[in-house]
mmCIF file of C-alpha atoms in Angstrom:
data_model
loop_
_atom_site.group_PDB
_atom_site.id
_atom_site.type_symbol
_atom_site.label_atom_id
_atom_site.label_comp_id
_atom_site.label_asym_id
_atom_site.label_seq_id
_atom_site.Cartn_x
_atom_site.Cartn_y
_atom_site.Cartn_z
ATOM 1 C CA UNK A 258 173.855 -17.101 31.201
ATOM 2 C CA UNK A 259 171.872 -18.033 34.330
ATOM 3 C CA UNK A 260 172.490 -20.538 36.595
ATOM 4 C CA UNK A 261 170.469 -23.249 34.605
ATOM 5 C CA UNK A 262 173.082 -24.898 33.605
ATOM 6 C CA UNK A 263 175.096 -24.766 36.703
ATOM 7 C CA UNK A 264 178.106 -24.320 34.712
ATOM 8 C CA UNK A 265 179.237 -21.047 36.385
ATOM 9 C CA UNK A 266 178.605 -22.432 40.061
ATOM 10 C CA UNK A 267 180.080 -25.318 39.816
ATOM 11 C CA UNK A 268 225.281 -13.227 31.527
ATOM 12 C CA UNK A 269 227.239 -15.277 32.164
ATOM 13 C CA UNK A 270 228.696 -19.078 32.850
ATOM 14 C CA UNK A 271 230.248 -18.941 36.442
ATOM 15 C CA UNK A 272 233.269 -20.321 34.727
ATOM 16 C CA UNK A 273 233.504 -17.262 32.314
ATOM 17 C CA UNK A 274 235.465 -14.866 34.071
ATOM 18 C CA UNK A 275 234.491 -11.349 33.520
ATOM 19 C CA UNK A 276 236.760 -8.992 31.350
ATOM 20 C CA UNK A 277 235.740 -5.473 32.201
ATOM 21 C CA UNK A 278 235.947 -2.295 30.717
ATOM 22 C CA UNK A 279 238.131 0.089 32.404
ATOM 23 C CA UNK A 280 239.869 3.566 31.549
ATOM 24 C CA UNK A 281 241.515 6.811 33.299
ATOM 25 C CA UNK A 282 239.889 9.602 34.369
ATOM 26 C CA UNK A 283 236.624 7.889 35.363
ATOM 27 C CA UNK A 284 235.717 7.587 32.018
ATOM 28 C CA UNK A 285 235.422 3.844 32.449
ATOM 29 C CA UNK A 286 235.505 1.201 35.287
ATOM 30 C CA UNK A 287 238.177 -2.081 35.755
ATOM 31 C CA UNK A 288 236.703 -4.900 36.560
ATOM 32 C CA UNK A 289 238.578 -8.174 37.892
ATOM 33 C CA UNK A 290 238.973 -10.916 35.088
ATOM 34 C CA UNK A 291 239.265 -13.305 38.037
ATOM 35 C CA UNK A 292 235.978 -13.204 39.962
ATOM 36 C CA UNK A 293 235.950 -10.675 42.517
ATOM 37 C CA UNK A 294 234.283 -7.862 44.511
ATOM 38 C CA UNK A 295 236.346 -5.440 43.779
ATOM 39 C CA UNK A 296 238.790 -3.185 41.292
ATOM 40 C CA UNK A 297 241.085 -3.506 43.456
ATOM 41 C CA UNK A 298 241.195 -7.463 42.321
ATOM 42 C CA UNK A 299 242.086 -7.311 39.050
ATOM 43 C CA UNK A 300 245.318 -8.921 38.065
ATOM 44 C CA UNK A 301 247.907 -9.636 35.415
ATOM 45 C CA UNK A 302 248.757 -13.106 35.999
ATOM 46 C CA UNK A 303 245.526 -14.841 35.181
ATOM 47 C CA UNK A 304 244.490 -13.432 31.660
ATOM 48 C CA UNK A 305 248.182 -14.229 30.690
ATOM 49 C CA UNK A 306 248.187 -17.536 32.050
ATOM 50 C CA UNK A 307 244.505 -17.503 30.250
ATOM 51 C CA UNK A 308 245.827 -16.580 26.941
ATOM 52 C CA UNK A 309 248.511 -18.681 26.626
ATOM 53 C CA UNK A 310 246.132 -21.748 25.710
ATOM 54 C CA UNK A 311 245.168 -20.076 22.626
ATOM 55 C CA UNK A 312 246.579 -21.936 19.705
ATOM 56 C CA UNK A 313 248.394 -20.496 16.719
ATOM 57 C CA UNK A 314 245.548 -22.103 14.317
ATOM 58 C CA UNK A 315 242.725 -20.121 16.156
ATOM 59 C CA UNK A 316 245.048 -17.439 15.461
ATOM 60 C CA UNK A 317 245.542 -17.988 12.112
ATOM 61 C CA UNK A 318 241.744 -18.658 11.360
ATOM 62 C CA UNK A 319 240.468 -15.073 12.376
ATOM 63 C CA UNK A 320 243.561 -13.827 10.729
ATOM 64 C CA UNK A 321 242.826 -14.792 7.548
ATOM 65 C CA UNK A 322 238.607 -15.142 7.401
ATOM 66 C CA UNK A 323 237.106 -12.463 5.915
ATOM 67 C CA UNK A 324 235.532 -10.065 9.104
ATOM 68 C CA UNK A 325 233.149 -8.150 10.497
ATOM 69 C CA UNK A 326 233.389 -5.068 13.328
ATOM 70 C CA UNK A 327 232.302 -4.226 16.724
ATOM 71 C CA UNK A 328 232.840 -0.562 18.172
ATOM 72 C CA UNK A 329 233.063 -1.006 22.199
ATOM 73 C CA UNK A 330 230.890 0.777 24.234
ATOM 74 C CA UNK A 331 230.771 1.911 27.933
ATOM 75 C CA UNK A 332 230.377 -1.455 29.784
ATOM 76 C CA UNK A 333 231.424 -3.782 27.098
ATOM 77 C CA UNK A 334 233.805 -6.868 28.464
ATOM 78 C CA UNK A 335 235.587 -9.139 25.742
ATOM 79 C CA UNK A 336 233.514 -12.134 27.232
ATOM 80 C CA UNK A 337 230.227 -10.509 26.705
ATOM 81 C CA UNK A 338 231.141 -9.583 23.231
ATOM 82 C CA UNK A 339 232.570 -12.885 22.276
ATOM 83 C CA UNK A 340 228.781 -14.717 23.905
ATOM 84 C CA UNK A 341 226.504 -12.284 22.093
ATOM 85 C CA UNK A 342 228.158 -12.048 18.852
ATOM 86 C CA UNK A 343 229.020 -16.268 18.811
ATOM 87 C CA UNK A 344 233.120 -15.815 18.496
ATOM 88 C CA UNK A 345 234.571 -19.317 17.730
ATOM 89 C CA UNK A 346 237.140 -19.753 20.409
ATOM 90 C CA UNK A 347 235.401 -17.433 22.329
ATOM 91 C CA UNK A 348 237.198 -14.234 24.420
ATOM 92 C CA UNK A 349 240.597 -15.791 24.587
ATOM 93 C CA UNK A 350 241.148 -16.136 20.113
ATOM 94 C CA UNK A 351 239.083 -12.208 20.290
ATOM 95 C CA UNK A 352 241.235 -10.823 22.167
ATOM 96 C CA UNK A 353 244.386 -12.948 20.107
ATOM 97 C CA UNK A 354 242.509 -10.952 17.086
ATOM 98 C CA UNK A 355 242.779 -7.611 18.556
ATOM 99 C CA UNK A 356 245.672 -7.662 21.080
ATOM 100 C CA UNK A 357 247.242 -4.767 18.513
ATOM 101 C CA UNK A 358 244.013 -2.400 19.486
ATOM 102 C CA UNK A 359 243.179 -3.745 23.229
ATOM 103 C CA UNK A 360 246.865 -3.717 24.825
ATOM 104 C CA UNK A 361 248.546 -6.370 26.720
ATOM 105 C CA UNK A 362 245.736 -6.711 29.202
ATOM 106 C CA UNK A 363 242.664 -8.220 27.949
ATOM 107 C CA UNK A 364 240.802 -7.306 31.330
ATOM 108 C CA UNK A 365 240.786 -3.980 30.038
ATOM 109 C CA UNK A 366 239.228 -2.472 26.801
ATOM 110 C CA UNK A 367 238.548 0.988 26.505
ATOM 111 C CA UNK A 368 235.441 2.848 24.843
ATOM 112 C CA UNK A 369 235.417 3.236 21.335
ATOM 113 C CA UNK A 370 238.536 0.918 20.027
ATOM 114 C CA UNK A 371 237.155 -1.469 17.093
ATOM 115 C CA UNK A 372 237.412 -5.245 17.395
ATOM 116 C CA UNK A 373 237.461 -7.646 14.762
ATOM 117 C CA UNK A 374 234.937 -10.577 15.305
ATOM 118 C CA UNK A 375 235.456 -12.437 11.657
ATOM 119 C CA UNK A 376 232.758 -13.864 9.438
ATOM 120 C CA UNK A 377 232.175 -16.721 11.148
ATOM 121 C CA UNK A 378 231.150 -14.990 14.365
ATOM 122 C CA UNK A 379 228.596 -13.197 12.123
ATOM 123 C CA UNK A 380 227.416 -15.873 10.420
ATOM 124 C CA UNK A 381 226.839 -18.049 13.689
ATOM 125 C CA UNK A 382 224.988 -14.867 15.254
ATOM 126 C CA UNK A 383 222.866 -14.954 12.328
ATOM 127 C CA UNK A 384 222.416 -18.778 12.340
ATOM 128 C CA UNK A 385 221.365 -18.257 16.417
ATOM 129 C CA UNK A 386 218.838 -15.042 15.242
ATOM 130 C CA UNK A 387 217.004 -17.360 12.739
ATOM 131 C CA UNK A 388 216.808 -20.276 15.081
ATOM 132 C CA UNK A 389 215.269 -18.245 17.933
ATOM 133 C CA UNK A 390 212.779 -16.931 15.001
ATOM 134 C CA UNK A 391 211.662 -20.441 13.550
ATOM 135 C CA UNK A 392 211.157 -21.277 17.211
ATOM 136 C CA UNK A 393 208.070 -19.166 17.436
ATOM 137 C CA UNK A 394 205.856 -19.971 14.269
ATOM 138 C CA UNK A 395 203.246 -17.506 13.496
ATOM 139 C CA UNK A 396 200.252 -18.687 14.470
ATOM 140 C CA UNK A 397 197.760 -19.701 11.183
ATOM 141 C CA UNK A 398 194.559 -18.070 12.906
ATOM 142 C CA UNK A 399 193.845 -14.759 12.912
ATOM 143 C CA UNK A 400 193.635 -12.779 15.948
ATOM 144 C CA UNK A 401 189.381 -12.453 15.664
ATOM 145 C CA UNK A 402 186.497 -14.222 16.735
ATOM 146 C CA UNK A 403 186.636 -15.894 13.621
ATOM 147 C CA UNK A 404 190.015 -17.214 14.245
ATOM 148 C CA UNK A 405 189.303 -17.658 17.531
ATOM 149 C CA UNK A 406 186.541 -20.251 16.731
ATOM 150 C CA UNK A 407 188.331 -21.926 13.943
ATOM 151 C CA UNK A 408 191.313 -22.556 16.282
ATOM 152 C CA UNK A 409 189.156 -23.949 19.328
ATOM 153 C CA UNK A 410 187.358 -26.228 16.619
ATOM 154 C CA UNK A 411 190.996 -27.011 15.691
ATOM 155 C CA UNK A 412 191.464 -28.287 19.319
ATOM 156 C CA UNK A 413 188.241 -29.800 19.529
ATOM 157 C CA UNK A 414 188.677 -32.377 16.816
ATOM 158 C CA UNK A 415 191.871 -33.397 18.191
ATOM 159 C CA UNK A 416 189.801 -34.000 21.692
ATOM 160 C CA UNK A 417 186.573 -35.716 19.868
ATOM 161 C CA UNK A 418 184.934 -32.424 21.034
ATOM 162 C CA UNK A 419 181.519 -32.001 18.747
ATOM 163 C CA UNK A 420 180.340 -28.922 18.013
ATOM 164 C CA UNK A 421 180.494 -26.461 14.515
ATOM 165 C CA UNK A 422 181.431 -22.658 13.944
ATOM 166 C CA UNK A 423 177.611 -21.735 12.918
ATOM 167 C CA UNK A 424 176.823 -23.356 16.820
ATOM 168 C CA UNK A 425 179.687 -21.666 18.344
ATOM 169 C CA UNK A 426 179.360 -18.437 16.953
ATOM 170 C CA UNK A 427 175.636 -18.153 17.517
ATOM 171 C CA UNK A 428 176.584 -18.862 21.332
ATOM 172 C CA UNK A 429 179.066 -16.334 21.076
ATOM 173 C CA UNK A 430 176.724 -13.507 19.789
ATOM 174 C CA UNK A 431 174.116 -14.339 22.047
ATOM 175 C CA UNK A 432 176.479 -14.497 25.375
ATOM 176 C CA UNK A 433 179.069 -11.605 24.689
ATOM 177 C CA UNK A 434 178.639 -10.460 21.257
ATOM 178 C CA UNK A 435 181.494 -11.265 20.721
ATOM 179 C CA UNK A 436 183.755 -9.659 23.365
ATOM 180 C CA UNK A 437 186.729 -11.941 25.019
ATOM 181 C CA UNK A 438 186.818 -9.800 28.471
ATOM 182 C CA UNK A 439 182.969 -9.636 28.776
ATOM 183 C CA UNK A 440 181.994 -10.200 32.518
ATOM 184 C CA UNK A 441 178.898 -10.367 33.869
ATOM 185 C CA UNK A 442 178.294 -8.706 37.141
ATOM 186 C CA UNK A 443 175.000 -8.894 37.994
ATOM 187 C CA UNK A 444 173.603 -12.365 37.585
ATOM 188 C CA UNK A 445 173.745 -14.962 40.926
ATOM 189 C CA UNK A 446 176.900 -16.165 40.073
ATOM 190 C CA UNK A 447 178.115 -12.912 40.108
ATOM 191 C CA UNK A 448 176.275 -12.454 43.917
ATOM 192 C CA UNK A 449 178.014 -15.768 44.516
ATOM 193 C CA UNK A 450 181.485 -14.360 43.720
ATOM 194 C CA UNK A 451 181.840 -16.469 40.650
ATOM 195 C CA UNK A 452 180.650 -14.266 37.827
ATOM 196 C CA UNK A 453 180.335 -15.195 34.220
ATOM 197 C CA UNK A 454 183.592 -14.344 32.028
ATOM 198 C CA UNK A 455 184.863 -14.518 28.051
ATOM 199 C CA UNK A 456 182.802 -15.335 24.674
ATOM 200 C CA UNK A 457 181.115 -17.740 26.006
ATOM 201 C CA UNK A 458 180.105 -16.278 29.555
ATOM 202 C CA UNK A 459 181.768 -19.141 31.584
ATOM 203 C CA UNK A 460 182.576 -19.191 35.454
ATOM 204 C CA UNK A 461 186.062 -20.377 37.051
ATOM 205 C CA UNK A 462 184.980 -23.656 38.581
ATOM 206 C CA UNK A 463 183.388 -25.142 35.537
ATOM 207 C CA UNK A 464 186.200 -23.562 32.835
ATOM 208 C CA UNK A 465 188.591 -25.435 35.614
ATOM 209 C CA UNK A 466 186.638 -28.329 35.542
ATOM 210 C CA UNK A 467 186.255 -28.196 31.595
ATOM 211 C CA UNK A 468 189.465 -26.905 30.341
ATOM 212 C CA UNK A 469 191.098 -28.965 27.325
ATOM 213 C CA UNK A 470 195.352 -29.535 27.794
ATOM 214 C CA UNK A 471 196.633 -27.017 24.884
ATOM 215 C CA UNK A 472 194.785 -24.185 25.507
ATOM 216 C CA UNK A 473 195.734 -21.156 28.201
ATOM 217 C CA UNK A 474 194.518 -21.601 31.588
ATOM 218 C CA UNK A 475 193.536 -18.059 31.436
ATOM 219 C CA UNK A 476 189.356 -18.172 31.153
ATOM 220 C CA UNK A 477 189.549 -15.099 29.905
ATOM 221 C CA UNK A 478 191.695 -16.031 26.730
ATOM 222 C CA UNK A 479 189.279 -16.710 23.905
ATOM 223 C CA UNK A 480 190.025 -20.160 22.271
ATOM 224 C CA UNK A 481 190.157 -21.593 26.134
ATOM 225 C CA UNK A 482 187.370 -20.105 26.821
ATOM 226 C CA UNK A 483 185.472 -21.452 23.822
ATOM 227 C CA UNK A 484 186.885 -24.650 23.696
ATOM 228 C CA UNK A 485 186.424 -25.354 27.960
ATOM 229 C CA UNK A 486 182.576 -24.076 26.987
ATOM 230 C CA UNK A 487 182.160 -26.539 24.133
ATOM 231 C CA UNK A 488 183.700 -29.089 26.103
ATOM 232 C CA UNK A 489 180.884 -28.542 28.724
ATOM 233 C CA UNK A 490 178.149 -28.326 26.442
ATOM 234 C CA UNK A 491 179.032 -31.594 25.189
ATOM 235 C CA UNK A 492 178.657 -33.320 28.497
ATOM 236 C CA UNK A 493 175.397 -31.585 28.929
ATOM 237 C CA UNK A 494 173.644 -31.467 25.928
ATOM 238 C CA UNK A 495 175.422 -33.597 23.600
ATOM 239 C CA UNK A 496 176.915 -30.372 21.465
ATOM 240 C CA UNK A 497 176.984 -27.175 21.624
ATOM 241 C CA UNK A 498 175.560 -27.043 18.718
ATOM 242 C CA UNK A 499 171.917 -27.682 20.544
ATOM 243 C CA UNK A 500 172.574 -24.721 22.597
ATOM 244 C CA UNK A 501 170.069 -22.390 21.697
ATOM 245 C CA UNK A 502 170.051 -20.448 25.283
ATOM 246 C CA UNK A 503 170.783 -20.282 28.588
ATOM 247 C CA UNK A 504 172.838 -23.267 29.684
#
């Protein structure tokens, strides 16, 4: 568009203390439960002391609920596991559950021992999984220019923004045909440092100016760009719908 229209000028909880993998032979590294710099700092005292809060219900409640695995891997502390696999009671009732297969010290597990979580810990990691999932709805448009306008007019009627898909789409085709990263690099704006971008061929100060809350603050993303061009046209010319060239 020309200048016309002058709308292109214009890991872990500190508190957590970190049980760490460890082994002989190098084929695994001890790490302190009691935060610390070094191997060097791991002691016996405090995961004992630790573990001794654990009560014999918690005990009794992984004993008996029906389970689910975990192999340990290279790097693997019982804290970690306990956080991303939701263990009730967290590391102190896993390690209760698997004292047999981990040893006396819980600051220690070794590669490739099994660990029983219990059901529960499944069924909260599944519970957390769907959660995350319903937290990002698919969106209801699809990703085309034909979503892209019936989104923005979406967004428009909840602003009192006028304008209809036949105007918007006409605008479209006429400024970009359609293309959401067309630029234009040869116009004045352009000379001026403030080219033309998007559908709808709009510059930075008036998309700034323009832009509707809701919508990206990118001018380059499609139903911003549309809906900060509409908004525009409506302050100019009533609609964009009486668009019908440069603007």
């Amino acid at each position: 568009m020309p200048a016309k229209g002058k709308h292109r000028r214009p890991k872990q909880n500190p508190i957590t203390r970190k049980l760490a993998l460890a082994g002989t032979g190098g084929a695994a590294l001890t790490l302190p439960l009691i935060s610390a710099t070094t191997a060097g700092a791991v002691g016996t005292g405090a995961p004992a002391a630790a573990v001794a809060t654990v009560t014999a219900a918690n005990v009794a409640n992984v004993a008996t609920a029906p389970v689910t695995t975990y192999s340990v891997v290279a790097g693997d502390t019982l804290s970690e596991i306990a956080a991303d696999h939701s263990v009730s009671g967290g590391w102190k009732q896993l390690y209760e559950a698997n004292r047999a297969v981990v040893g006396d010290n819980p600051s220690v597990i070794r590669p490739g021992i099994t660990l029983t979580l219990g059901a529960q810990a499944k069924a909260a990691a599944a519970a957390k999984s769907a959660a995350k999932t319903a937290a990002k709805p698919a969106s209801s448009y699809p990703n085309n220019l034909d979503g892209w306008i019936r989104e923005s007019l979406a967004v428009m009627a909840k602003h009192g923004i006028p304008g209809s898909y036949n105007g918007i789409h006409r605008n479209v085709m006429r400024e970009s045909s359609g293309n959401p990263k067309a630029i234009n690099l040869w116009d004045i704006n352009a000379r001026n440092g403030i080219p033309s971008k998007g559908l709808l061929q709009v510059i930075d100060p008036t998309f700034k100016a323009y832009h509707v809350p809701g919508t990206s603050l990118d001018s380059y993303d499609p139903v911003a760009n549309i809906t900060a061009a509409c908004n525009y046209a409506a302050a100019r010319y009533g609609s964009i719908d009486n668009v019908n060239g440069p603007y």
